[in-house]
Tab-separated table of C-alpha atoms in Angstrom:
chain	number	residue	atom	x	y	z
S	25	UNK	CA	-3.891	48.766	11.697
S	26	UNK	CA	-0.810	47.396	10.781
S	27	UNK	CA	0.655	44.631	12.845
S	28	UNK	CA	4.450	44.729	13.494
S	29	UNK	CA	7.225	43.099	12.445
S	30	UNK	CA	8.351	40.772	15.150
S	31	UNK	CA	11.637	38.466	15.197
S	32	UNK	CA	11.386	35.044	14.563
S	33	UNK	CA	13.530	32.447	16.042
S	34	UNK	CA	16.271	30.498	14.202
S	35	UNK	CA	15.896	27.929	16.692
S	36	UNK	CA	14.483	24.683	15.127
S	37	UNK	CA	12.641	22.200	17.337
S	38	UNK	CA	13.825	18.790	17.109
S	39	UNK	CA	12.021	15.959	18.557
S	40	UNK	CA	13.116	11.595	18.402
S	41	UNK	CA	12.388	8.787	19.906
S	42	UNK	CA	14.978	8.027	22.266
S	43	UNK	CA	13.708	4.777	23.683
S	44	UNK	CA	10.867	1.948	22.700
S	45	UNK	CA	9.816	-1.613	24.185
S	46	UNK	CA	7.608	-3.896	24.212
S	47	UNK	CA	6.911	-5.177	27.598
S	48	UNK	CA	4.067	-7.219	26.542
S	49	UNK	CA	0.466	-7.096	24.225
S	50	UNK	CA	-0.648	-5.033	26.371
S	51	UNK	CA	2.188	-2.956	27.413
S	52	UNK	CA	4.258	-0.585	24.954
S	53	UNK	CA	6.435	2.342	26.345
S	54	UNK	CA	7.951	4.841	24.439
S	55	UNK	CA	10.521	7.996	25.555
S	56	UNK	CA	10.766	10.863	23.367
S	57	UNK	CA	12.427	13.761	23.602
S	58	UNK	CA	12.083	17.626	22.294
S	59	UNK	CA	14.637	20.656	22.455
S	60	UNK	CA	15.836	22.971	22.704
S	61	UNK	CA	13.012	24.922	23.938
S	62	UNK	CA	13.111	28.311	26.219
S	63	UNK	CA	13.183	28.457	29.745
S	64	UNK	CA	9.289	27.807	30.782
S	65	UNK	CA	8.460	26.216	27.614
S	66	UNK	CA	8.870	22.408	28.266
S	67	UNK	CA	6.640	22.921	31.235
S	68	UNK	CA	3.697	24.224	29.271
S	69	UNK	CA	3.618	21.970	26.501
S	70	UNK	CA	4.665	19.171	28.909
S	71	UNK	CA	1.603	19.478	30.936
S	72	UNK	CA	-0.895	20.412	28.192
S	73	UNK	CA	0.500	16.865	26.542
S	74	UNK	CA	0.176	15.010	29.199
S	75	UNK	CA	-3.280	16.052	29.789
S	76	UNK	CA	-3.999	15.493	26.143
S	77	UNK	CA	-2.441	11.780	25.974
S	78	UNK	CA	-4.538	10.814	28.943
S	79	UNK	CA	-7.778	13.061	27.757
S	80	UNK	CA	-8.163	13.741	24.234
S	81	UNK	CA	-7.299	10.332	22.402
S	82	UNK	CA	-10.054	7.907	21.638
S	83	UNK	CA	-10.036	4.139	22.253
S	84	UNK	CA	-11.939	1.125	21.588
S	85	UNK	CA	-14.111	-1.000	24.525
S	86	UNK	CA	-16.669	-3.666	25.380
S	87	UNK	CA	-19.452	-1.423	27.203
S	88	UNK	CA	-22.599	-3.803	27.489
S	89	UNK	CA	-22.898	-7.249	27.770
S	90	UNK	CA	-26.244	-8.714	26.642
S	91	UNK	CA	-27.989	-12.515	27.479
S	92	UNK	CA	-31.510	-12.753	28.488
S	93	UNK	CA	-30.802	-15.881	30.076
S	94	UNK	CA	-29.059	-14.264	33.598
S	95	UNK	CA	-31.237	-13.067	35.640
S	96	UNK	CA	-29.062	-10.093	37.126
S	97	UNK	CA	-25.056	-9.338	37.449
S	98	UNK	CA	-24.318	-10.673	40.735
S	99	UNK	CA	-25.945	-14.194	39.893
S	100	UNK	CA	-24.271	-17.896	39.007
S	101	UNK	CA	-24.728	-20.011	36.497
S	102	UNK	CA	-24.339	-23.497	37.006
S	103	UNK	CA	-21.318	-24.980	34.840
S	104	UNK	CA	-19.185	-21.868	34.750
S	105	UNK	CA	-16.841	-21.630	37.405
S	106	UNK	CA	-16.625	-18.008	37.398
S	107	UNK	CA	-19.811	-15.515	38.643
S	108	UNK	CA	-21.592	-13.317	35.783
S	109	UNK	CA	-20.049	-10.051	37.703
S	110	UNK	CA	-16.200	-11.963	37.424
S	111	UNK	CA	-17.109	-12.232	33.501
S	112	UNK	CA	-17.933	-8.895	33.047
S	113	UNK	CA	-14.667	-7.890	34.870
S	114	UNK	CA	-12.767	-10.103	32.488
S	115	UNK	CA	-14.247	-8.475	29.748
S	116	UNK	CA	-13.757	-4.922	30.785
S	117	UNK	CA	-9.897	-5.678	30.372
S	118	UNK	CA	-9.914	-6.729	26.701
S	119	UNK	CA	-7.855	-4.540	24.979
S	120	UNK	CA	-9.520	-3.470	20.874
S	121	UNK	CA	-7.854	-1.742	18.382
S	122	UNK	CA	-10.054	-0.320	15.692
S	123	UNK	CA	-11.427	2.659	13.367
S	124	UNK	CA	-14.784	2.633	14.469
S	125	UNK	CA	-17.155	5.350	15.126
S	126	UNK	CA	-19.940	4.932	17.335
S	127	UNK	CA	-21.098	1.573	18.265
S	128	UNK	CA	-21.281	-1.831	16.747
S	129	UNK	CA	-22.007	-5.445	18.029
S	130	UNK	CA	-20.381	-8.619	19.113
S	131	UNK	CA	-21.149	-12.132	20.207
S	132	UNK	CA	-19.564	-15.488	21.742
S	133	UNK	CA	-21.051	-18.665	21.437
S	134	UNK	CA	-19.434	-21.585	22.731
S	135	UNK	CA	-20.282	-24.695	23.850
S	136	UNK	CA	-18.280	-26.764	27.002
S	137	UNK	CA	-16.347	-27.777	28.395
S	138	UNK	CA	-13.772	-25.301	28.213
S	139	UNK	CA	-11.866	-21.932	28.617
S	140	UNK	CA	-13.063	-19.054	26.755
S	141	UNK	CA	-10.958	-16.559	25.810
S	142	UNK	CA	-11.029	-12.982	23.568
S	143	UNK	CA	-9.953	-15.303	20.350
S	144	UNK	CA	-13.868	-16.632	21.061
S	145	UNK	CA	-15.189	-13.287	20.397
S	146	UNK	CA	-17.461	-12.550	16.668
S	147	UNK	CA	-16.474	-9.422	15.748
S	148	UNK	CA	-16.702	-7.081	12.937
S	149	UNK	CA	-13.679	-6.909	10.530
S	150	UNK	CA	-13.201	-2.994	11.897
S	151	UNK	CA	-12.433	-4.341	15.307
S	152	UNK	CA	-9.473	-6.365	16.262
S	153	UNK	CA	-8.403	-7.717	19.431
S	154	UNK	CA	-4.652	-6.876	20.803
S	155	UNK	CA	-4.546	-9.994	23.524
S	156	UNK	CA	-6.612	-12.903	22.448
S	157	UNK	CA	-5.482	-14.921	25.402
S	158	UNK	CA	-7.279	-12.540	27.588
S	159	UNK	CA	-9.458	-14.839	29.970
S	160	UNK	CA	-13.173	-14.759	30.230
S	161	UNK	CA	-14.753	-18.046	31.264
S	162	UNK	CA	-14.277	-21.440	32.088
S	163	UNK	CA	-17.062	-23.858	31.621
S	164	UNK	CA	-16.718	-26.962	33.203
S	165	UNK	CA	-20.085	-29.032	31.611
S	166	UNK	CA	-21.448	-29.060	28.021
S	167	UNK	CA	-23.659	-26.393	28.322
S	168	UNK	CA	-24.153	-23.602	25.296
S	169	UNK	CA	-22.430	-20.023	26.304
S	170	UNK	CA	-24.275	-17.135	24.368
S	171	UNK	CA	-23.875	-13.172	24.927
S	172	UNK	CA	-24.169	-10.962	23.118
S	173	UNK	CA	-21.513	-7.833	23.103
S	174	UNK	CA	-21.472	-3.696	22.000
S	175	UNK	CA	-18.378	-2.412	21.145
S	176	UNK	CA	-17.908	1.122	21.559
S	177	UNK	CA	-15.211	4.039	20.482
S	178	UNK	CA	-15.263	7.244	22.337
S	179	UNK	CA	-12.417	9.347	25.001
S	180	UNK	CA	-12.091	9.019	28.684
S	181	UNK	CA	-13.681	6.808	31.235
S	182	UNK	CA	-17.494	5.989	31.439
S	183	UNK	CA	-19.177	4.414	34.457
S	184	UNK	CA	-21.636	2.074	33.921
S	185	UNK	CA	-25.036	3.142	34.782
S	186	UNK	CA	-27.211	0.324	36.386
S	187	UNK	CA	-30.385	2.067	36.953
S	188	UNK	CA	-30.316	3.197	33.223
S	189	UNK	CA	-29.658	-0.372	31.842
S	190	UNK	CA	-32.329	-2.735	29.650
S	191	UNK	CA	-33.288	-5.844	30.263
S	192	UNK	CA	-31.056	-8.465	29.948
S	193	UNK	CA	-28.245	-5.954	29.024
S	194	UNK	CA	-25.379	-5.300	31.923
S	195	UNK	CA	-23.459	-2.126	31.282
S	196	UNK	CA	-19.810	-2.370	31.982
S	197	UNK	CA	-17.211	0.161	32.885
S	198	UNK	CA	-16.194	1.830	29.926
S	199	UNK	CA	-11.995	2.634	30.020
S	200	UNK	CA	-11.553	4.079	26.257
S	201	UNK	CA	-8.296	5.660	27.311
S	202	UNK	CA	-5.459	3.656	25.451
S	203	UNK	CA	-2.435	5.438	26.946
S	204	UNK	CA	-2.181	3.946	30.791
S	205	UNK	CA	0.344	6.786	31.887
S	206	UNK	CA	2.376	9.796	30.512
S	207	UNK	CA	4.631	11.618	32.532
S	208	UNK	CA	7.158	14.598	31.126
S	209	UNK	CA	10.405	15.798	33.010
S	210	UNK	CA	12.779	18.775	32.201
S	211	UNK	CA	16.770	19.158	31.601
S	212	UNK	CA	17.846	22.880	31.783
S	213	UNK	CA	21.469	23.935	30.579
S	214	UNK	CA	23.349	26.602	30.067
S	215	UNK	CA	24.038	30.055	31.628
S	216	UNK	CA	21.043	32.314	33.319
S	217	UNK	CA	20.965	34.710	30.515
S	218	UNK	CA	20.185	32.032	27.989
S	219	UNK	CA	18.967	28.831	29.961
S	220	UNK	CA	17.077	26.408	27.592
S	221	UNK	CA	15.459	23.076	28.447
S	222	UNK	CA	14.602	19.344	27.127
S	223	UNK	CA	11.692	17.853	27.594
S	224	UNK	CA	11.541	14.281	28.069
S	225	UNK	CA	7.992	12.623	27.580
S	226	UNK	CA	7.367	9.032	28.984
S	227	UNK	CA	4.121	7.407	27.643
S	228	UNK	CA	2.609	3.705	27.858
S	229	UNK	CA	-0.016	2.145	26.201
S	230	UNK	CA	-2.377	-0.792	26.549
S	231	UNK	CA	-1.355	-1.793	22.542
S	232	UNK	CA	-4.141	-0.352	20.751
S	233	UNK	CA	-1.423	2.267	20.040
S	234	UNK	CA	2.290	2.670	19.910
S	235	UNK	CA	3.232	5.276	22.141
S	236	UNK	CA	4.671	7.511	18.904
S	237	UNK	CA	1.229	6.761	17.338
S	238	UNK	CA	-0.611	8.325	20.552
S	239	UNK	CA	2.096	11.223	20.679
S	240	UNK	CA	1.134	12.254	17.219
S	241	UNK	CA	-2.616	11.756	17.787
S	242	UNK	CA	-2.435	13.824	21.296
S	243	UNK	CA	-0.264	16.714	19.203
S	244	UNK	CA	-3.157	16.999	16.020
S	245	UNK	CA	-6.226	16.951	19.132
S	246	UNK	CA	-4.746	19.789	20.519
S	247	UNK	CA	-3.979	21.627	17.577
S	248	UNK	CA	-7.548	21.537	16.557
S	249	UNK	CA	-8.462	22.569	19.648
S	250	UNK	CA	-6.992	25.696	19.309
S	251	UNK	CA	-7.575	26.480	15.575
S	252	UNK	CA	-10.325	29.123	16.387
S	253	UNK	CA	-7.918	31.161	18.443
S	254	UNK	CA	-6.025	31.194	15.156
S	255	UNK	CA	-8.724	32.901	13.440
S	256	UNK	CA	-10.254	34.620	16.150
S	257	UNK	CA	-9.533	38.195	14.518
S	258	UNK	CA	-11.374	37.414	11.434
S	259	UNK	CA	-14.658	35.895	12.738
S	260	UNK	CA	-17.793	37.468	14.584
S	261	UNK	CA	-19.113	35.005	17.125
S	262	UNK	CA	-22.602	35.365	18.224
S	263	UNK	CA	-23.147	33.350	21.264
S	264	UNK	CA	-26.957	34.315	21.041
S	265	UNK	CA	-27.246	32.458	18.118
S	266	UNK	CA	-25.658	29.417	19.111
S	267	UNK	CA	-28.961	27.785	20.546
S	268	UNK	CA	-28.157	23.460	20.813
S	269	UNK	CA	-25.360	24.348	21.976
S	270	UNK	CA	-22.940	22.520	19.598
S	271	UNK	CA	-19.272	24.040	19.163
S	272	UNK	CA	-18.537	23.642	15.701
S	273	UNK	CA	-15.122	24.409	14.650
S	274	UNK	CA	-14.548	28.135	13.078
S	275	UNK	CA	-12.939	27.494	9.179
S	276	UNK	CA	-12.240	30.210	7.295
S	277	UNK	CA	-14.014	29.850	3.486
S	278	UNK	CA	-10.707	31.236	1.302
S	279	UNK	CA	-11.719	33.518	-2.051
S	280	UNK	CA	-11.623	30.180	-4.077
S	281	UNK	CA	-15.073	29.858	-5.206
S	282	UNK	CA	-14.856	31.953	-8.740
S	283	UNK	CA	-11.914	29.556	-9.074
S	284	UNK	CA	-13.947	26.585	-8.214
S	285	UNK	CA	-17.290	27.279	-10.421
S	286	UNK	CA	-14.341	27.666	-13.354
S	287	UNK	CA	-13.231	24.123	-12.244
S	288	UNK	CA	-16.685	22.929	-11.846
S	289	UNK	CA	-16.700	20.220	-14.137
S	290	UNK	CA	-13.131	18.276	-13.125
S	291	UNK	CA	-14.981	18.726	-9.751
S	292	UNK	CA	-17.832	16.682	-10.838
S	293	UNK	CA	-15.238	13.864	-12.160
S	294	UNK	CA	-13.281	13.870	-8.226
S	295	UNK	CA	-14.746	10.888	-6.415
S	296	UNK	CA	-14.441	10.992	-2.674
S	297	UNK	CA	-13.340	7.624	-2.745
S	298	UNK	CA	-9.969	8.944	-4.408
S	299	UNK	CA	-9.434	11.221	-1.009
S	300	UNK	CA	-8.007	10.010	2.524
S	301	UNK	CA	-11.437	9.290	4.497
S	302	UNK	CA	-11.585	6.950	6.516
S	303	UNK	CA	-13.966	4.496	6.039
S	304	UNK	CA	-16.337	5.084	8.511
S	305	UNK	CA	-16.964	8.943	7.405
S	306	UNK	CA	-17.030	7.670	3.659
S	307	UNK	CA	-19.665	5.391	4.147
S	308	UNK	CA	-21.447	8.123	6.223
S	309	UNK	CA	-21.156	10.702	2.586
S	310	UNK	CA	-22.277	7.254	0.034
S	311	UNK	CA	-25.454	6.618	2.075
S	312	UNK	CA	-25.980	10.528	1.944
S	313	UNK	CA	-25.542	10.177	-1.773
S	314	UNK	CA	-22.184	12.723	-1.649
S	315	UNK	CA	-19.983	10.883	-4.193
S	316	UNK	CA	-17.914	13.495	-5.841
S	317	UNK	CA	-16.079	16.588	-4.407
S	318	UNK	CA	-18.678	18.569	-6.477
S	319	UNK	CA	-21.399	17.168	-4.067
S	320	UNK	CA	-18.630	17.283	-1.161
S	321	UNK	CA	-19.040	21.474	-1.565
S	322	UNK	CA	-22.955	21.987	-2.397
S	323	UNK	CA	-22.499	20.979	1.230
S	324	UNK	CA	-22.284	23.440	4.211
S	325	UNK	CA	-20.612	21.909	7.916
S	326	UNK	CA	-24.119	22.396	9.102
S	327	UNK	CA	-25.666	20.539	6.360
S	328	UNK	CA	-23.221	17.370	7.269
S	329	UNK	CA	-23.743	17.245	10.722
S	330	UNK	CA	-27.373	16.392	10.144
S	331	UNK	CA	-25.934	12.985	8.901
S	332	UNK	CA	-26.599	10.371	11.190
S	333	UNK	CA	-23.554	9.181	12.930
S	334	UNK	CA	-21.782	12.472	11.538
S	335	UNK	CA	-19.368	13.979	13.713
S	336	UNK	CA	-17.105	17.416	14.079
S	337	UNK	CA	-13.961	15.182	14.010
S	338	UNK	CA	-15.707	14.138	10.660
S	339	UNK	CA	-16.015	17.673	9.304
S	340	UNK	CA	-11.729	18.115	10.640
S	341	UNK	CA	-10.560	15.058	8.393
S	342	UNK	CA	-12.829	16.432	4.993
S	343	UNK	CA	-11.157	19.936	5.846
S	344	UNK	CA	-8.079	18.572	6.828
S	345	UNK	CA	-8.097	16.733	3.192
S	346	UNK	CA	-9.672	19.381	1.474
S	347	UNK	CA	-6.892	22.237	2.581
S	348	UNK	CA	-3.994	19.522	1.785
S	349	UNK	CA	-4.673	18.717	-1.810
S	350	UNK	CA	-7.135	21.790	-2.925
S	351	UNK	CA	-6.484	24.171	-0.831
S	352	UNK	CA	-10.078	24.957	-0.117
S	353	UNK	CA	-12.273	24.743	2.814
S	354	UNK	CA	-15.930	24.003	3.079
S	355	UNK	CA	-18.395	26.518	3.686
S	356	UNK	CA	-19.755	27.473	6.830
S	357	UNK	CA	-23.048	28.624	5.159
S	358	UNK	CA	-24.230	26.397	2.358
S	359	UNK	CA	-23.824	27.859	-1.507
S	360	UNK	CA	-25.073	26.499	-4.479
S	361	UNK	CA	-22.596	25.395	-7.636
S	362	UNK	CA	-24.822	24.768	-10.725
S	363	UNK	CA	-24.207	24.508	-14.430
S	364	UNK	CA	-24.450	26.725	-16.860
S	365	UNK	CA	-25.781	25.898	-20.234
């Protein structure tokens, strides 16, 4: 069946930044604006932003505090002024900035008297802190202060979980949302035949981001969100089959493997470390001995979720890569490329 031809639109959608501050470390706002769109339009995408800014964008956050010495989290300890639940509220509002996936650990050791602040914290190189005056104890005799800290990045807002916790570990509530607000409003003009609007998008974030850096981020999570409606007319889904449950991304695998097996050995001479992955996800592909794009494609997205801290944003960025400079995908089934003698 033949689809029709349908007019397209000269319009061109042009977006800017029409105002940006810096209220503080931990305070950045940022106005943009986008026209000219149809009447109805700066609603939808208004509201599906919004949702995304607040939702869909990953942050960085202290989630478990860890000392064997404290007997539980409502209890003193003599020489800090502050109680061990006032600590872990201090550090619940330390603002990180990193590219970390998953979870890695922390530490303060100090020794009074004194004020300790976020520039006390140990922390990996991957993990910075935005406000390193940010309060967290004051110890007023020469006692030795020792915790131990996980650092977490992940999307939306965790409660901590007492009942579930360890031993000398207190969980703390987890706020990985870097944008603090977002709000959109709408400017209609002209005549009722051929209204059009602006939308106007407010954001603010805590400094892990500037709020053009979370606007972009927002716009790429929803667009992979909706990349299998994009294809859904070329791909049979079995829900039967889909028994853990996971919700991989549908890719399309474009007629380029003749060209590829033609190409195999400049494939075999393509490091990965000459792509655009981020660290984390190239360390994940070394330890998994993937070092070239040849081994990159013996690989199916199935195949590379079974790597251990191997994610579907993971498989987006080697797609993402892989469509941008080869215009190839990877394979949703695995295939084989071997050489021939």
């Amino acid at each position: 069946m033949l689809r029709e031809e349908v007019a397209v639109s000269t319009r061109t959608l042009q977006w800017k930044c029409v105002e940006s501050r810096t209220d503080s470390k931990r305070l950045y706002y940022g106005r943009f604006v986008l026209s000219p769109l149809m009447k109805g339009q700066a609603d939808t995408i208004g509201i599906a932003m919004r949702r995304a800014l607040l939702g869909e964008i990953e942050g960085t956050c202290i989630t478990h505090a860890k000392s064997e010495k404290i007997p539980h989290e409502y209890s003193t300890v003599a020489g800090i002024e502050e109680s061990v639940h006032e600590i872990l509220m201090n550090l619940k509002e330390i603002v990180l900035r990193s590219n970390l996936y998953g979870t890695c650990d922390a530490s303060i050791c100090f020794k009074g008297p004194g004020t300790i602040t976020a520039k006390d914290i140990i922390s990996p190189p991957s993990v910075e802190i935005v406000d390193t005056t940010q309060h967290i104890a004051s110890l007023t005799e020469p006692i030795n202060f020792c915790i131990g800290l996980q650092i977490e990045r992940n999307r939306g807002y965790r409660m901590k979980t007492p009942n579930n916790a360890q031993k000398g570990s207190y969980p703390i509530d987890a706020v990985f949302m870097p944008v603090r607000n977002a709000n959109h409003s709408i400017h209609s003009y002209g005549n009722e035949n051929e209204k059009q609007e602006i939308l106007f998008l407010e954001i603010w974030t805590n400094g892990s981001l500037t709020p053009k850096e979370a606007l972009h981020e927002a716009s790429r999570n929803l667009i992979d969100l909706f990349i299998p409606f994009i294809h859904a007319e070329e791909q049979n889904i079995n829900l039967e089959d889909n028994q853990d449950g996971a919700t991989l991304p549908l890719f399309i695998f474009h007629d380029e493997l003749t060209k590829l097996k033609k190409n195999e050995i400049a494939l075999k001479w393509i490091f990965i470390d000459q792509s655009e992955l981020p660290s984390r996800t190239y360390n994940c592909l070394k330890r998994s001995n993937i070092h070239t794009l040849l081994d990159l494609l013996n690989k199916s997205q199935e195949d590379l979720l079974k790597i251990e801290h191997f994610r579907i944003e993971d498989i987006k960025r080697i797609l993402g890569i892989l469509q941008k400079h080869f215009v190839i995908d990877l394979p949703k089934n695995k295939f084989s490329i071997s050489f021939e003698s």
